[in-house]
PDB file of C-alpha atoms in Angstrom:
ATOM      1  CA  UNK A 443      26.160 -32.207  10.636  1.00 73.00           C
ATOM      2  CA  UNK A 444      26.282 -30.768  13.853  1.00 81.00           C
ATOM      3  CA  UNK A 445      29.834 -29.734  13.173  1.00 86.00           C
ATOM      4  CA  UNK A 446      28.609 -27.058  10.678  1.00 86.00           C
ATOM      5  CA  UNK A 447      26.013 -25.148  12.838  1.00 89.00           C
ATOM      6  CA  UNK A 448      28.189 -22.825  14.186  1.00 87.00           C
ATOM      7  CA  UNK A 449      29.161 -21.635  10.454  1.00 89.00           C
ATOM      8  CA  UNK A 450      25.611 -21.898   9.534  1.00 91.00           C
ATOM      9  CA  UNK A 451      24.325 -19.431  12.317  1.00 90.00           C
ATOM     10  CA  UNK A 452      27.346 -17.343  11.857  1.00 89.00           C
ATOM     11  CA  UNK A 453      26.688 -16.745   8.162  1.00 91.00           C
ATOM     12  CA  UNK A 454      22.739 -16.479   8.619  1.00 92.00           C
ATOM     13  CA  UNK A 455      23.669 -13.627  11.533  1.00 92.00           C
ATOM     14  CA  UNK A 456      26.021 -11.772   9.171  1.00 92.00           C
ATOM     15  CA  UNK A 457      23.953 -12.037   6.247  1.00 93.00           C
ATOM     16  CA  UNK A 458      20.863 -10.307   8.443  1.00 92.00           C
ATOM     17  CA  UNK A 459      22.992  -8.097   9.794  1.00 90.00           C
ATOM     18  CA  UNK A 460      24.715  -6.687   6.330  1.00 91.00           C
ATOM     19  CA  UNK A 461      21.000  -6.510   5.310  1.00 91.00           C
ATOM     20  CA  UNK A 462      20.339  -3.909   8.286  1.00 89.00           C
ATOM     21  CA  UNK A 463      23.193  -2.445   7.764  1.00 88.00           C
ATOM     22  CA  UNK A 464      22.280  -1.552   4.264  1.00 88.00           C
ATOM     23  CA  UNK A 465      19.065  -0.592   4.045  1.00 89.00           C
ATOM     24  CA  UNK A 466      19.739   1.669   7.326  1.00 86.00           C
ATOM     25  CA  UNK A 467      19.959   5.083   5.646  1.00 86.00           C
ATOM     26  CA  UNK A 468      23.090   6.662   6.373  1.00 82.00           C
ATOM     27  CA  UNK A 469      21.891   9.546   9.211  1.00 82.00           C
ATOM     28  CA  UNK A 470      20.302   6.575  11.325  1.00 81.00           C
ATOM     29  CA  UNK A 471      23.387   4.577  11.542  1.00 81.00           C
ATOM     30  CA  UNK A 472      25.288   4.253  15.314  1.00 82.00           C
ATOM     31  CA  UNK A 473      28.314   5.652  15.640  1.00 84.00           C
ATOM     32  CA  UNK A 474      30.483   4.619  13.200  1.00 86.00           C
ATOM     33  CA  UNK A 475      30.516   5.480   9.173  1.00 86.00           C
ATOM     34  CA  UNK A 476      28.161   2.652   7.419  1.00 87.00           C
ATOM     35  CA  UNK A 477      31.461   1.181   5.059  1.00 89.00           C
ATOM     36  CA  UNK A 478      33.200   0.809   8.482  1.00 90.00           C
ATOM     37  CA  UNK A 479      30.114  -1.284   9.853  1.00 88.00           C
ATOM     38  CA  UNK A 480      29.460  -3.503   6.697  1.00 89.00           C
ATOM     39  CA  UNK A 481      33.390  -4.164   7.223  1.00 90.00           C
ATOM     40  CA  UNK A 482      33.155  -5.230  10.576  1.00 90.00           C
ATOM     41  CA  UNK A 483      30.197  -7.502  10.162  1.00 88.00           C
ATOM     42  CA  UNK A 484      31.783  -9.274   7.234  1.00 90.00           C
ATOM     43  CA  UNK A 485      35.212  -9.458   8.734  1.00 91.00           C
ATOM     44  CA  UNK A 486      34.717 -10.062  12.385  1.00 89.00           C
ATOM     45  CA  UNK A 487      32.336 -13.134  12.582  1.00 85.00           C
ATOM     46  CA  UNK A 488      29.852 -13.633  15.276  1.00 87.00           C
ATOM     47  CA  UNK A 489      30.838 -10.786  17.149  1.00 90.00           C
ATOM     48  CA  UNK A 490      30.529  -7.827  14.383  1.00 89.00           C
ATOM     49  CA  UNK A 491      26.985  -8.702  13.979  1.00 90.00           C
ATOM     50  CA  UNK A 492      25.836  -8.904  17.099  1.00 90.00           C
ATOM     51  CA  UNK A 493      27.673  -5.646  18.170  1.00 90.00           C
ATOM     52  CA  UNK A 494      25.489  -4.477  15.222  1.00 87.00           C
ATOM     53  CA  UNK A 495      21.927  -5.512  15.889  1.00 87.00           C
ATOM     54  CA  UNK A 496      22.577  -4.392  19.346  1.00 89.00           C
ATOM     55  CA  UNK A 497      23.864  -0.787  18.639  1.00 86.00           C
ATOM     56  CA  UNK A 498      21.079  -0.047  15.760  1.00 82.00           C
ATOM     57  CA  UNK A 499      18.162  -1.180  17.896  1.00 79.00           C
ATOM     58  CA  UNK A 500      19.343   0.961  20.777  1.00 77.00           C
ATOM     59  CA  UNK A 501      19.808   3.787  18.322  1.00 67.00           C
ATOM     60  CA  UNK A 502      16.623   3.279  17.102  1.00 62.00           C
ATOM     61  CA  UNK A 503      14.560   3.165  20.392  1.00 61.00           C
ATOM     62  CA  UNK A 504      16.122   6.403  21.204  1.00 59.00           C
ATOM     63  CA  UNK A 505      15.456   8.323  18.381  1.00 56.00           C
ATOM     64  CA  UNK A 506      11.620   6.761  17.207  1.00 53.00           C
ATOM     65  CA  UNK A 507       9.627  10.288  16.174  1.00 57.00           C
ATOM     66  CA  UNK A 508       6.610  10.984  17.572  1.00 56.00           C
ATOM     67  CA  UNK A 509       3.407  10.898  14.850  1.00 62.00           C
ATOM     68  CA  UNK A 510       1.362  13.934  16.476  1.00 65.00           C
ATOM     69  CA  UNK A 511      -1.982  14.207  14.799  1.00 63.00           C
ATOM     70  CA  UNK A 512      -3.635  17.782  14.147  1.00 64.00           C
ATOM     71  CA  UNK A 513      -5.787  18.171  16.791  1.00 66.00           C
ATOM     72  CA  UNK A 514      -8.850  19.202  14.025  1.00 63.00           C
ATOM     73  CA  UNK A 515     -12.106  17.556  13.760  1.00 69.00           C
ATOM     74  CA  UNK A 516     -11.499  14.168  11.226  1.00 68.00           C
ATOM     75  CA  UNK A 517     -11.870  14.691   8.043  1.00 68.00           C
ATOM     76  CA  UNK A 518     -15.096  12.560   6.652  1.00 71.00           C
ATOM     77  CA  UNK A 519     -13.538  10.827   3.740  1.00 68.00           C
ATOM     78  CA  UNK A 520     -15.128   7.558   1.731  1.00 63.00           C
ATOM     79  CA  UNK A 521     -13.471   4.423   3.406  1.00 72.00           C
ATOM     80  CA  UNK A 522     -13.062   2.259   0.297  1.00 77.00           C
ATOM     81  CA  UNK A 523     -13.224   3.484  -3.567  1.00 73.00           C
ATOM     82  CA  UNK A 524     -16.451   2.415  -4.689  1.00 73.00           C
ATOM     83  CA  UNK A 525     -17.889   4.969  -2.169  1.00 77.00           C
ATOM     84  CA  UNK A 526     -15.870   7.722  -3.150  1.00 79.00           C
ATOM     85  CA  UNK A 527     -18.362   9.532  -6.565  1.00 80.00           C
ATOM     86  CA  UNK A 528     -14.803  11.362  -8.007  1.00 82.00           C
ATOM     87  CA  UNK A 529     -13.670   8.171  -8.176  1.00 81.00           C
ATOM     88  CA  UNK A 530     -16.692   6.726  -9.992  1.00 80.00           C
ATOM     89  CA  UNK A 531     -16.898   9.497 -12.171  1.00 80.00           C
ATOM     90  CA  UNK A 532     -13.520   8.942 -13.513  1.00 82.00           C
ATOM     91  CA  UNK A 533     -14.076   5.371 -14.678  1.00 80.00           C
ATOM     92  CA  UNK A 534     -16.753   6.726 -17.198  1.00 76.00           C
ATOM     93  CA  UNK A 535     -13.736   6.767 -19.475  1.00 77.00           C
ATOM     94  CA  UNK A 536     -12.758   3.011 -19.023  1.00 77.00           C
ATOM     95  CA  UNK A 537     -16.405   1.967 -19.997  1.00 76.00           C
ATOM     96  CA  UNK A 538     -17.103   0.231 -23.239  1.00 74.00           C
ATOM     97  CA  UNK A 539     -20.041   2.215 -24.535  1.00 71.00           C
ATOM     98  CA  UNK A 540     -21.164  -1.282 -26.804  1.00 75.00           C
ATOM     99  CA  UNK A 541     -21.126  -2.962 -23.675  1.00 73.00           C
ATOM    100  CA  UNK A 542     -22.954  -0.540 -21.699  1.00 68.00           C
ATOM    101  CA  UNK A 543     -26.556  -0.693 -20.944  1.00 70.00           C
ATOM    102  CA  UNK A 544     -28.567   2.707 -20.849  1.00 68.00           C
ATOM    103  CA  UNK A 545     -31.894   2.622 -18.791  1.00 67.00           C
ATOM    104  CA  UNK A 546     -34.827   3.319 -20.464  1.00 72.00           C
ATOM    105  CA  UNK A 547     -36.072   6.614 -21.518  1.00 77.00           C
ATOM    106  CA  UNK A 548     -39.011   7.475 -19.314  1.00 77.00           C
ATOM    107  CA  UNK A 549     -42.188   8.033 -22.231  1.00 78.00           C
ATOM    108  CA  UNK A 550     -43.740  11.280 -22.022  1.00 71.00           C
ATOM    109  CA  UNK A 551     -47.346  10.881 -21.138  1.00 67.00           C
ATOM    110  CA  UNK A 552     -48.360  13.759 -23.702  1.00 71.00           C
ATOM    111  CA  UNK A 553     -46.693  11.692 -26.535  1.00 61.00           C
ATOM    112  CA  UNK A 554     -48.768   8.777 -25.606  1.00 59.00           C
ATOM    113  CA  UNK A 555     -51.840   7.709 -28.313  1.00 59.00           C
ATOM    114  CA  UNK A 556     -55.094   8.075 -26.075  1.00 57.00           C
ATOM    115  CA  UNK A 557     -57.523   5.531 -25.858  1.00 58.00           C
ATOM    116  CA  UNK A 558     -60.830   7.214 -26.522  1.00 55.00           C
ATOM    117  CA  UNK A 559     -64.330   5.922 -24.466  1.00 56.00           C
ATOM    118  CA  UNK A 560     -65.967   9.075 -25.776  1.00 57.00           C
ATOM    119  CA  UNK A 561     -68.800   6.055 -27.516  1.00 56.00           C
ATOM    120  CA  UNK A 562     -67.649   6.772 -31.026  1.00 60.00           C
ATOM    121  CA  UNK A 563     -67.191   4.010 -32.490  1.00 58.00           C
ATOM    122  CA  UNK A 564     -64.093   4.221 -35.642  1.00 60.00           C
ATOM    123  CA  UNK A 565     -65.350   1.350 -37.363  1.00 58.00           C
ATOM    124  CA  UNK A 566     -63.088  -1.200 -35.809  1.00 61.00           C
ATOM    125  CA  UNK A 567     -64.671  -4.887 -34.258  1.00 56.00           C
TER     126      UNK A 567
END
């Protein structure tokens, strides 16, 4: 068992390190064109790899852009969806209207029958 570690950290290394490689777009990559680098990891065990992760994270601490930030007041914006109304408003579409309860109408209080205690009495016990 023991025997095969050195293959087995060889080929986890390269594998990690053609990984990289690839998905390193091409202006970011050290020195070297990126076919020439996938071709020495794959072909050059142990070393081509670790010549690899060490020359793209020294490229990359070099060249890290700065995120400036305007300098403005922040802009107040809703922190999660449910606060945000234009959001709301455009889920009005999604609802099921038979599923949708509407509050009650408020009654007018001129449409409401009056009780009269003007002593007349209509004939009802």
């Amino acid at each position: 068992m023991v025997r095969f570690l050195p293959f087995l950290i060889s080929l986890a290394l390269t594998v990690y390190a053609l990984f990289s490689c690839i998905q390193t777009p091409d202006e970011d990559v050290p020195h070297l064109p990126k076919l020439l680098w996938i071709v020495l990891i794959v072909f050059v065990p142990f070393a081509g790899p670790i010549v690899w992760l060490l020359m793209s994270r020294a490229q990359g601490s070099r060249q890290e852009p700065v995120v400036r930030r305007p300098a403005g007041p922040p802009v107040a914006r809703p922190t999660a969806p449910d606060d945000d109304p234009d959001f709301l408003k455009s889920l009005d579409r999604y609802r099921d209207p038979r599923t949708t309860m509407k509050p009650p109408e408020p009654e007018d209080p001129q449409d409401k029958p009056r009780d009269s205690d003007d002593g007349t009495d209509d004939g009802k016990a």
